Coordinates of C-alpha atoms and ligand atoms in Angstrom, one line a residue:
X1 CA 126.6 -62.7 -101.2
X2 CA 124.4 -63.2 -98.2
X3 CA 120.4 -63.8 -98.6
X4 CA 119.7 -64.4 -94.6
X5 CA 117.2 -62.5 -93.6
X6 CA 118.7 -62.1 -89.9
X7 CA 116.3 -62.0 -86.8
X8 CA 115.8 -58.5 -85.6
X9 CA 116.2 -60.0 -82.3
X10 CA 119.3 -60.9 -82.8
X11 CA 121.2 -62.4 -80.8
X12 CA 118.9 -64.2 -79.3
X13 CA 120.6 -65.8 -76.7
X14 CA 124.2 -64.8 -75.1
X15 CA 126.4 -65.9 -72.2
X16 CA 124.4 -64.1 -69.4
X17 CA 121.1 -65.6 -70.2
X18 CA 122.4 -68.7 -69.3
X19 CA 123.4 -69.9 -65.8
X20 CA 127.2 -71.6 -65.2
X21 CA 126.8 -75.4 -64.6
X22 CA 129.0 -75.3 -61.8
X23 CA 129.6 -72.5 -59.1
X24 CA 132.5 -70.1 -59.7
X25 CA 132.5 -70.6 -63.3
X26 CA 131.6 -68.2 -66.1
X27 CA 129.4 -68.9 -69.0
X28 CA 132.1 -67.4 -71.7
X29 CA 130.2 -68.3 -74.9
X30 CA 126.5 -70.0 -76.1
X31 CA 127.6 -71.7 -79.7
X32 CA 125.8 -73.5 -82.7
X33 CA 122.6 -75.7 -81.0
X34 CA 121.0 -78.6 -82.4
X35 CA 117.8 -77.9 -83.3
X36 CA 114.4 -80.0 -82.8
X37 CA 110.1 -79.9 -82.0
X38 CA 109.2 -81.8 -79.3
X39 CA 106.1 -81.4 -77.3
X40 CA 104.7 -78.5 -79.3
X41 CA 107.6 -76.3 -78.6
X42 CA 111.0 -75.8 -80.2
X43 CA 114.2 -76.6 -78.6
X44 CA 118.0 -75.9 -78.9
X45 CA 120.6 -78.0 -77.4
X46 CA 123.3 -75.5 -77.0
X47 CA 127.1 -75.8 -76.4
X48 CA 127.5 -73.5 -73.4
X49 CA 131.3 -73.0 -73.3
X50 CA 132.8 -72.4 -69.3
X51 CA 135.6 -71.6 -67.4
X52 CA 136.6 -69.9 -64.0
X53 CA 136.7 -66.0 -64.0
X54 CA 140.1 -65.2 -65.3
X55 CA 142.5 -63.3 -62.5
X56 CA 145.9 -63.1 -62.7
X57 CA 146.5 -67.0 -64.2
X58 CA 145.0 -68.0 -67.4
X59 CA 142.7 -71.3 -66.1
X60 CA 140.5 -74.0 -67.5
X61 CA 138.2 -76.9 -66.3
X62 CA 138.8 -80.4 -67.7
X63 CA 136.8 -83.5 -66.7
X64 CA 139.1 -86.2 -64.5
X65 CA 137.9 -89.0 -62.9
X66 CA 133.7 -88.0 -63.0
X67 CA 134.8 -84.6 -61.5
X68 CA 136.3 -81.1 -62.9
X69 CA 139.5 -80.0 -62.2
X70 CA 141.0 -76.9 -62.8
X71 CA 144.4 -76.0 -65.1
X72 CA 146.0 -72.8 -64.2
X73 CA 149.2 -71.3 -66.1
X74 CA 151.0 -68.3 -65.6
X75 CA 150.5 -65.5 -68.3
X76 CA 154.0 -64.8 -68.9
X77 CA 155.0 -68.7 -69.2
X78 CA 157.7 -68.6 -72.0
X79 CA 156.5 -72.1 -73.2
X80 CA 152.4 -70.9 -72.8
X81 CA 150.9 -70.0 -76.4
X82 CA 147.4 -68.0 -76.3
X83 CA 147.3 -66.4 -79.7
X84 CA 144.0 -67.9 -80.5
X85 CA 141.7 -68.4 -77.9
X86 CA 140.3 -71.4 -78.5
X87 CA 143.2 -73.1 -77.6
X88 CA 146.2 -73.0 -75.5
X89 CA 149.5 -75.0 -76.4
X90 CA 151.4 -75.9 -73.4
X91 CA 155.4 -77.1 -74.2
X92 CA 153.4 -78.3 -77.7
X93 CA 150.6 -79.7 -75.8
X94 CA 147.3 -78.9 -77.0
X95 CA 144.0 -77.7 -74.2
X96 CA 140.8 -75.9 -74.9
X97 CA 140.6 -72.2 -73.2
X98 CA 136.5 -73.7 -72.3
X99 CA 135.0 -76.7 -71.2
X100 CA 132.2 -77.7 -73.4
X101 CA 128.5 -79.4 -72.0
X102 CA 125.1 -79.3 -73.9
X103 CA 122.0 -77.5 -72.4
X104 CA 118.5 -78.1 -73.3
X105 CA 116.5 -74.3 -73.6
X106 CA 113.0 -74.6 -75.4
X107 CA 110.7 -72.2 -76.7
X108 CA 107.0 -71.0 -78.4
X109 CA 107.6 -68.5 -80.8
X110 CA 111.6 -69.6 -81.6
X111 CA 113.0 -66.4 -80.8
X112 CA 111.9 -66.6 -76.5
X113 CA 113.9 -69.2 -75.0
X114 CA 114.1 -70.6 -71.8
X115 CA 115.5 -73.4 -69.6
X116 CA 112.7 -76.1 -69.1
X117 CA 112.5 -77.6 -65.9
X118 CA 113.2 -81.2 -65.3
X119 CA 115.6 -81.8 -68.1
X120 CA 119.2 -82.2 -67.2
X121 CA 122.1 -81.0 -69.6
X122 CA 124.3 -84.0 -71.4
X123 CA 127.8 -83.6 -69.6
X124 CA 131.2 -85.3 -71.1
X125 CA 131.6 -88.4 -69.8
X126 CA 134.6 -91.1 -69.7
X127 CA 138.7 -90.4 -71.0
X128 CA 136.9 -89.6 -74.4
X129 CA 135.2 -86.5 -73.3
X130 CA 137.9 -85.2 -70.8
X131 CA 138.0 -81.7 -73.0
X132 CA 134.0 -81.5 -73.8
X133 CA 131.2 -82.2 -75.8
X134 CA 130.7 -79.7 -78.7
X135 CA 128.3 -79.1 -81.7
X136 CA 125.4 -81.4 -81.6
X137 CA 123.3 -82.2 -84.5
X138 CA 119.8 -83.7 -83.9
X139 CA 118.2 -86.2 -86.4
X140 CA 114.7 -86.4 -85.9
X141 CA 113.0 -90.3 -87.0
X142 CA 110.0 -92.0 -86.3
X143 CA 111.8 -93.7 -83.1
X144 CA 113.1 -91.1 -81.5
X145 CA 116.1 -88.4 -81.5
X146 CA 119.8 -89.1 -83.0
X147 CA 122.2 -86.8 -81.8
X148 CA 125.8 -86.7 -83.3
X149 CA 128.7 -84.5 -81.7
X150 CA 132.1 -83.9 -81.1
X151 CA 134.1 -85.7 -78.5
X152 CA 137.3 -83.7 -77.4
X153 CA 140.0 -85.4 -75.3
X154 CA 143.8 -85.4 -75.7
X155 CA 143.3 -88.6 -77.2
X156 CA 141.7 -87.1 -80.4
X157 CA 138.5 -85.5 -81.8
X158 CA 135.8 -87.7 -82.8
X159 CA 132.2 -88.2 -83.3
X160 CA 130.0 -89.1 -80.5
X161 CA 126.4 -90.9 -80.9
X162 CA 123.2 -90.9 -78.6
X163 CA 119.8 -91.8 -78.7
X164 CA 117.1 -90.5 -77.1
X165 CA 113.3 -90.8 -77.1
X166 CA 112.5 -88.4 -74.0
X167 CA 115.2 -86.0 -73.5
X168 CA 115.6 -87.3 -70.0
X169 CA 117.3 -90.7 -70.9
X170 CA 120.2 -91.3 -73.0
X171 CA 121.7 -93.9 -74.5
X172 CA 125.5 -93.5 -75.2
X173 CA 126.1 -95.4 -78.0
X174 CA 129.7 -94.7 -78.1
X175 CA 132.0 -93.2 -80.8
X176 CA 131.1 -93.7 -84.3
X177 CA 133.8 -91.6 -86.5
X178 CA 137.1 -91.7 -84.7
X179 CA 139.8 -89.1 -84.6
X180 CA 140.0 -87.0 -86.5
X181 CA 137.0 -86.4 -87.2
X182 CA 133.5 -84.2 -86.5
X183 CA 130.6 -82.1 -88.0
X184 CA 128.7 -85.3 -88.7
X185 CA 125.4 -85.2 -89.7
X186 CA 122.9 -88.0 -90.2
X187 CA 120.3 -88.6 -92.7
X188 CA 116.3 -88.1 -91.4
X189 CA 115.7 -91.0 -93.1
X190 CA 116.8 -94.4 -95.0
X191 CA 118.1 -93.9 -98.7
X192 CA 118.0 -97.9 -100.2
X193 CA 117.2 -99.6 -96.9
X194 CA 120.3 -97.8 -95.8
X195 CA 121.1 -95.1 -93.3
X196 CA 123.7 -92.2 -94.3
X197 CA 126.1 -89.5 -93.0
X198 CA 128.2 -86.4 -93.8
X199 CA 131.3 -86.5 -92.0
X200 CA 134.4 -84.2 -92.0
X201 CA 137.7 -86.4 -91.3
X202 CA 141.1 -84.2 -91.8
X203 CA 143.8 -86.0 -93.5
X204 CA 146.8 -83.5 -93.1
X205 CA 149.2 -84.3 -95.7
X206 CA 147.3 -85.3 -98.7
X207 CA 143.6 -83.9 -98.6
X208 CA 142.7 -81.6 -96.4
X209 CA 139.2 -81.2 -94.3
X210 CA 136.5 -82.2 -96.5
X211 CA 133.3 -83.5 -96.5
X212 CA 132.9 -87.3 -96.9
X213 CA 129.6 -89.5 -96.9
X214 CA 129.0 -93.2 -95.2
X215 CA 126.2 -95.8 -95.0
X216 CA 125.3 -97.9 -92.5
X217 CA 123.0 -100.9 -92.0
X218 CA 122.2 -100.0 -87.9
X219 CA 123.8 -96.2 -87.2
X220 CA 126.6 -97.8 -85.7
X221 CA 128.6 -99.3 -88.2
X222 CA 129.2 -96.9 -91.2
X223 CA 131.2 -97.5 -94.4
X224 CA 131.8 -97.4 -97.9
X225 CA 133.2 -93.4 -97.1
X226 CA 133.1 -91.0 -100.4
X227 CA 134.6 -88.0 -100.5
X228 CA 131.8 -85.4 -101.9
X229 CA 133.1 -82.0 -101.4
X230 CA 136.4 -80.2 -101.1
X231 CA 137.7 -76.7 -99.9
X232 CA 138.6 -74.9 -103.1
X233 CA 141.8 -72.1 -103.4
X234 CA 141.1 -68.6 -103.3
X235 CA 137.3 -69.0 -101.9
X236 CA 136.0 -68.3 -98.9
X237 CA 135.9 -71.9 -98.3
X238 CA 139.5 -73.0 -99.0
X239 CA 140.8 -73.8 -96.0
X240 CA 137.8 -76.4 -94.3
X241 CA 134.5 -77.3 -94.9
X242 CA 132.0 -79.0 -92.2
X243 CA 127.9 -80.0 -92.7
X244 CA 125.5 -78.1 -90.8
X245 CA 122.5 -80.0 -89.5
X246 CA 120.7 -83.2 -91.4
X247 CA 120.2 -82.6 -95.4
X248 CA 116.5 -81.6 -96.3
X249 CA 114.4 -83.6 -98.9
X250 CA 113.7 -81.1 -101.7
X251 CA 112.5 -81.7 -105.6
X252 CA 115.5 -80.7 -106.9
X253 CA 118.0 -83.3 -104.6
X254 CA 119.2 -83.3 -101.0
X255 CA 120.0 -79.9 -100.1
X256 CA 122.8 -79.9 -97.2
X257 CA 123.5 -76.6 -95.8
X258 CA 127.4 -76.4 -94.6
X259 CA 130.4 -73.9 -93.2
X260 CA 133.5 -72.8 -95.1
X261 CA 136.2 -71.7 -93.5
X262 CA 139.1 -69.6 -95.0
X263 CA 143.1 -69.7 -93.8
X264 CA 142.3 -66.7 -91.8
X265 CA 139.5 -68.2 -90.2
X266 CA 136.7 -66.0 -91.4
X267 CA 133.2 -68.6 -91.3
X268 CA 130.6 -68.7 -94.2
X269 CA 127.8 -70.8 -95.1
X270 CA 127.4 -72.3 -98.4
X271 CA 125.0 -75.1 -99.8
X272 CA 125.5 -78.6 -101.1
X273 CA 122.8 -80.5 -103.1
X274 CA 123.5 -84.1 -103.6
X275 CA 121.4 -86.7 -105.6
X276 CA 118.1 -88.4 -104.0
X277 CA 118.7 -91.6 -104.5
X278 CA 122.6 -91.3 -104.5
X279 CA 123.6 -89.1 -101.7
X280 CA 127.0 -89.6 -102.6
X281 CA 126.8 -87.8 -105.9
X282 CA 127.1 -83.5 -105.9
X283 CA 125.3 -81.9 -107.8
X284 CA 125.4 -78.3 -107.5
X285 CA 127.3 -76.4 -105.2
X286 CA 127.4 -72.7 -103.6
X287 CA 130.1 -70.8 -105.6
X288 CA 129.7 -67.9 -103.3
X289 CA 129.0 -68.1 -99.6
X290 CA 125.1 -67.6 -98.9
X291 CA 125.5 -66.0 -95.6
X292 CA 128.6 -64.1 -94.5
X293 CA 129.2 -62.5 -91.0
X294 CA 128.5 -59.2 -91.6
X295 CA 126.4 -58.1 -88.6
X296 CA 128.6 -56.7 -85.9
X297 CA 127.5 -59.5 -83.7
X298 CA 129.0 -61.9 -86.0
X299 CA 131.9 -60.0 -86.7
X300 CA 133.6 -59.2 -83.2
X301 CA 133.0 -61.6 -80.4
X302 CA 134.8 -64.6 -78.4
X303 CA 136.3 -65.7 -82.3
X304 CA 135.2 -62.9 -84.5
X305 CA 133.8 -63.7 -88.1
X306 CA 132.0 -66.7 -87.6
X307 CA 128.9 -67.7 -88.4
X308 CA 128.0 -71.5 -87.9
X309 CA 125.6 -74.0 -87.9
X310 CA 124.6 -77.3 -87.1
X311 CA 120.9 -76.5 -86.3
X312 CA 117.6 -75.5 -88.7
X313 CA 113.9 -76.0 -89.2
X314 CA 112.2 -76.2 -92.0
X315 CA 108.6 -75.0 -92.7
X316 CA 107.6 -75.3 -96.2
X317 CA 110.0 -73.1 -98.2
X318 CA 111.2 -71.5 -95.0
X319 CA 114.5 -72.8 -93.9
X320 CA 114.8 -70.9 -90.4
X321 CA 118.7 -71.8 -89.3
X322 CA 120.0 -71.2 -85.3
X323 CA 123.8 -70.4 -86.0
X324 CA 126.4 -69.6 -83.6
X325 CA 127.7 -65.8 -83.8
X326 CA 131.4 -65.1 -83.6
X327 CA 131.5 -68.2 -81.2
X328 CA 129.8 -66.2 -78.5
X329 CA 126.0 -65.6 -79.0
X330 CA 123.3 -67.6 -80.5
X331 CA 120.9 -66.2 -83.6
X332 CA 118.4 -67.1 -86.2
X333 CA 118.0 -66.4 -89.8
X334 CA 115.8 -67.6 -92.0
X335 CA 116.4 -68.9 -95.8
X336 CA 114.2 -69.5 -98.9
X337 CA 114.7 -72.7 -99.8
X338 CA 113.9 -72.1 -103.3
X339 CA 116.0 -68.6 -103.3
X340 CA 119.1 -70.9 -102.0
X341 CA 118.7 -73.9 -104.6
X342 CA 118.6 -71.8 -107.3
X343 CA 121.7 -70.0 -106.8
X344 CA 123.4 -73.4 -106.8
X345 CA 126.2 -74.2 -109.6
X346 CA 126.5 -77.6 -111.3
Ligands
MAN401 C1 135.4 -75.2 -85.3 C2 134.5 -75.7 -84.2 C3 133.2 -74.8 -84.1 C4 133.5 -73.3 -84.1 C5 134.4 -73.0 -85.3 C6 134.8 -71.5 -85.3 O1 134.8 -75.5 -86.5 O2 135.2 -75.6 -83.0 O3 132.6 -75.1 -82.9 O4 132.4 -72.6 -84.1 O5 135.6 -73.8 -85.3 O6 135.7 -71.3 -84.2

């Protein structure tokens, strides 16, 4: 099943559009922004994915000591494995074929983007971030933007946390979900005089990668963690599930869109809707995915059939998502809200 009513723009933004951070890099893919208004205009923080040219050696930046530094490995290595390329495994080490920042573009009509001047992009920072920063959600509130993303480093994958009010300073406010541990989205707003969060730890041997839910009394200190959803066999999302960008308020419940993965690695999104006063309880679920990739754009790319998000708007019943296309190129869809909710299964 699929109701997204794709942009005809589509893609909207893709690798060459955006510049390379550094010299004598390559901008190899544009994947799944954060999404927010600010000053009239709409903005996407993207995850712009680099690494040198490849000739002859297969190469990748990491961050060491405040600068980058550059891995080479010979092709035909016996102990190299490339199969996917996200990753390389190195004598059963694990690396990231990219290096990961976060780039501010902004825009009038949503579809035009364009890099603002003045605003710099975020940049790993410290032994946590030594592989990246990755998938940023943004939680708008009254005192500013919330941003939650993932924090790569050999040490682990966790969730990162900074505030801004200005888009110009940022407050690091450290990691808030340790390894392993990512797609965390936080709540627009209190529930109960408490803030809350959908989270996706991985627990290998018993469970699997769901999504859980945790208060907190400050957004740094989170706890009482509830599982709420798990992947389910013989779907398209048995193998992970991950939120998408902060749940919306509707009559119905909070509606949380989020991504299923299955074994083969084929992306979908799906829907959650959880209770208003008790975001821990589901209510309904997607049984089928509500947006597949079936564009060829979504289908053949960097990591072909993907479509993820972590990034939307809404406007009345309009749900307008940004999504990352086969881990390459960014797009837009828009959703009925309405159209979505009722396709939900208690
Ligand atoms: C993971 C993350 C995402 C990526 C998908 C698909 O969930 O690394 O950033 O889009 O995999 O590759």
């Amino acid at each position: 099943m699929d109701f997204a009513r794709r942009s005809k723009h589509n893609p909207i933004l893709k690798p060459d559009d955006i510049k390379p951070s550094i010299a004598g890099m390559k901008v190899e893919c544009l994947l799944n922004p954060g999404v927010f208004r600010f000053e009239n205009k709409i903005w996407l923080l993207l995850r712009v994915a680099e690494r040198p040219e490849q000739e002859g050696m297969i190469s990748f930046p990491v961050l060491k000591d405040g600068g980058v530094e550059i891995m080479r490995f010979s092709k035909d290595d016996p102990e190299l494995d490339t199969t996917d390329p996200r990753i390389i495994i190195y004598k059963g080490r694990h690396y990231l074929t990219t290096l990961s920042h976060l780039r501010l573009v902004c825009s009038d009509d949503g579809i035009q983007f364009y890099e603002p001047e003045g605003y710099a992009s975020i940049f790993g920072k410290g032994v946590q971030e030594t592989f990246g920063i990755e998938d940023c959600r943004v939680t708008t509130m009254e005192d500013g933007y919330h941003l939650s993303y993932t924090k790569v480093s050999p040490e682990g994958v966790g969730v990162g946390y900074i505030f801004t009010k200005d888009w110009k300073k940022f407050e690091r406010r450290g990691m808030i979900f340790p390894p392993h541990n990512k797609d965390c989205a936080i709540f627009g707003e209190k529930i109960d005089n408490k803030y809350y969060a959908l989270h996706r730890p991985s627990s290998p041997e018993l469970g699997g990668n769901y999504i859980w839910i945790a208060e907190s009394p400050d957004l740094m200190h989170w706890g009482n963690h509830k599982c709420i959803a798990i992947t389910r066999e013989n779907s398209w999302d048995s193998a992970r599930l991950g939120a998408g960008a902060e749940p919306i308020r509707t009559s119905e419940g909070w509606l949380a869109i989020y991504h299923g993965a299955s074994h083969d690695h084929r992306y979908c999104l799906g829907a959650l809707l959880l209770d208003i006063n008790d975001p821990s309880r589901l209510i309904a679920r997607s049984e089928e995915a509500i947006m597949e990739p079936i564009a060829d754009y979504e289908k053949t790319g960097f990591f072909g059939n993907v479509v993820f998000t972590n990034g939307q708007l809404l406007d009345g019943d309009t749900l307008t998502i940004y999504y990352g296309a086969s881990d390459e190129v960014i797009c837009m869809a828009e959703f009925s809200v309405s159209e979505i909710l009722s396709s939900l299964k208690e």
